[in-house]
């Protein structure tokens, strides 16, 4: 059945609205929750035609976002009660920070949101036992793991594509402006 749909789309679909296969798979799993749970047990369908080799982009947001894009920094520190060592009861000291950048957007505006998640360690435990009790701040989950898009950006793209019927090339032109 899926092969029939794929062939119909190739014959009668618009060629300007093609998506990368990886992006298409992510969106299929995003909107078909029941099938996503069962996806682990089913082998993916093999394509009969050869794939075109494309130059793969690096996964860094810095490669995709143009310079000069405004950014917003949001700190996510542990609360005072969470900054107490569970082993000895002394105060934890900040030893590092985990940074997650995501592309945020309102319909006419883009900016980068940099979430900073500090990591704390107990210096008292490190002196006494030579092992530091390390505690990172909990990270907010992302809609698509490993992606730098925010829920608002995904929602806007989905509405423009599936509700407003805007082709992808037109969305790309809108974002270039």
XYZ file of C-alpha atoms in Angstrom:
177
model
C 0.000 0.000 0.000
C 2.808 2.391 0.901
C 4.615 1.527 -2.336
C 1.469 2.478 -4.286
C 1.240 5.817 -2.474
C 4.923 6.477 -3.104
C 4.579 5.732 -6.829
C 1.474 7.939 -7.115
C 3.299 10.769 -5.420
C 6.240 10.395 -7.796
C 3.963 10.480 -10.846
C 1.389 13.083 -9.848
C 2.936 15.022 -6.932
C 4.612 18.396 -7.172
C 8.348 18.089 -7.598
C 8.958 21.361 -5.729
C 7.611 19.928 -2.477
C 10.048 17.078 -1.938
C 11.378 16.468 1.558
C 14.572 14.833 2.680
C 13.849 11.212 3.654
C 15.168 11.656 7.205
C 12.947 14.704 7.786
C 9.956 12.849 6.376
C 10.532 9.910 8.738
C 10.722 12.258 11.733
C 7.436 13.934 10.803
C 5.731 10.583 10.202
C 6.686 9.452 13.698
C 5.681 12.821 15.135
C 2.081 12.619 13.921
C 1.543 8.826 14.048
C 2.124 8.010 17.698
C 0.601 4.535 17.536
C 2.836 3.531 14.647
C 5.872 5.097 16.280
C 5.558 2.734 19.247
C 5.448 -0.235 16.875
C 8.240 1.067 14.604
C 10.945 -0.789 16.522
C 9.476 -4.202 15.686
C 8.905 -3.536 11.958
C 11.749 -3.376 9.467
C 11.705 -0.279 7.259
C 10.627 -0.769 3.644
C 13.529 -0.963 1.218
C 13.559 1.410 -1.717
C 13.812 -0.113 -5.151
C 15.716 2.810 -6.639
C 19.220 3.973 -5.820
C 19.542 6.888 -3.410
C 21.195 10.073 -4.539
C 24.271 10.884 -2.523
C 24.035 14.323 -0.998
C 26.602 16.325 0.850
C 25.716 15.963 4.492
C 25.514 19.070 6.627
C 27.105 19.176 10.020
C 24.703 19.098 12.947
C 25.805 22.411 14.417
C 23.280 25.216 14.694
C 26.124 27.681 14.037
C 26.439 26.337 10.469
C 22.747 26.906 9.736
C 21.913 30.188 11.485
C 23.263 33.361 9.849
C 25.547 35.652 11.837
C 23.832 38.549 13.548
C 20.733 36.558 14.504
C 19.598 37.828 17.914
C 19.976 35.394 20.773
C 18.467 34.974 24.207
C 20.234 33.253 27.115
C 18.124 31.378 29.660
C 19.767 29.988 32.811
C 18.337 26.837 34.420
C 20.153 26.602 37.784
C 19.347 24.089 40.480
C 17.259 25.431 43.349
C 18.909 26.146 46.711
C 17.546 22.901 48.167
C 18.900 20.867 45.230
C 22.397 22.384 45.595
C 23.006 20.410 48.798
C 25.175 17.286 48.649
C 23.103 14.151 49.248
C 26.137 12.385 50.766
C 27.585 14.884 53.249
C 25.095 17.789 53.259
C 27.532 20.540 52.213
C 26.847 23.044 49.416
C 27.568 22.026 45.804
C 29.858 24.231 43.678
C 29.202 24.995 39.994
C 31.812 23.173 37.868
C 30.475 23.475 34.339
C 27.538 24.206 32.090
C 25.680 22.212 29.421
C 24.461 24.438 26.560
C 21.569 23.583 24.229
C 20.804 26.052 21.416
C 17.422 26.039 19.678
C 15.949 28.132 16.903
C 12.953 30.082 18.184
C 10.479 31.946 16.027
C 7.406 34.090 15.902
C 5.836 34.275 12.438
C 7.905 37.311 11.411
C 10.920 36.910 13.679
C 13.693 34.382 14.385
C 16.118 34.225 17.303
C 18.355 31.666 18.971
C 17.537 30.598 22.509
C 20.532 29.326 24.434
C 19.518 27.187 27.400
C 22.311 26.799 29.937
C 22.207 23.892 32.354
C 24.945 24.220 34.998
C 26.634 21.225 36.579
C 27.448 21.283 40.289
C 29.881 19.225 42.374
C 30.540 18.854 46.082
C 34.081 20.016 46.892
C 33.812 18.669 50.453
C 33.170 15.103 49.226
C 35.982 15.474 46.686
C 38.469 16.384 49.442
C 37.307 13.626 51.775
C 36.751 10.677 49.417
C 38.521 11.827 46.229
C 35.189 11.387 44.407
C 33.035 14.407 43.683
C 29.275 14.149 44.011
C 28.258 15.686 40.650
C 24.712 16.873 39.934
C 23.669 18.446 36.590
C 20.544 20.582 36.209
C 17.742 18.635 34.487
C 17.369 19.416 30.774
C 14.078 20.273 29.103
C 13.100 17.584 26.567
C 13.093 18.435 22.852
C 10.344 17.546 20.387
C 12.737 15.813 17.999
C 15.812 14.424 19.823
C 19.051 15.965 18.591
C 17.269 18.739 16.715
C 17.747 22.461 17.235
C 14.170 23.398 16.336
C 11.761 24.583 19.000
C 8.156 23.446 19.375
C 6.985 26.865 18.132
C 9.075 26.565 14.941
C 7.769 23.053 14.221
C 4.183 24.171 14.875
C 4.548 27.162 12.551
C 6.004 25.031 9.743
C 3.292 22.386 10.153
C 0.507 25.000 10.058
C 1.981 26.739 7.016
C 2.501 23.457 5.158
C -0.616 21.458 6.068
C -3.237 24.087 6.971
C -2.262 27.016 4.746
C -1.023 24.687 1.926
C 2.178 26.666 1.383
C 4.766 24.779 -0.668
C 8.177 24.306 0.902
C 9.957 26.493 -1.642
C 7.664 29.397 -0.707
C 8.410 28.891 2.993
C 12.116 28.878 2.175
C 11.740 32.170 0.286
C 9.844 33.645 3.243
C 12.613 32.663 5.656
C 15.328 34.086 3.391
C 13.748 37.549 3.575
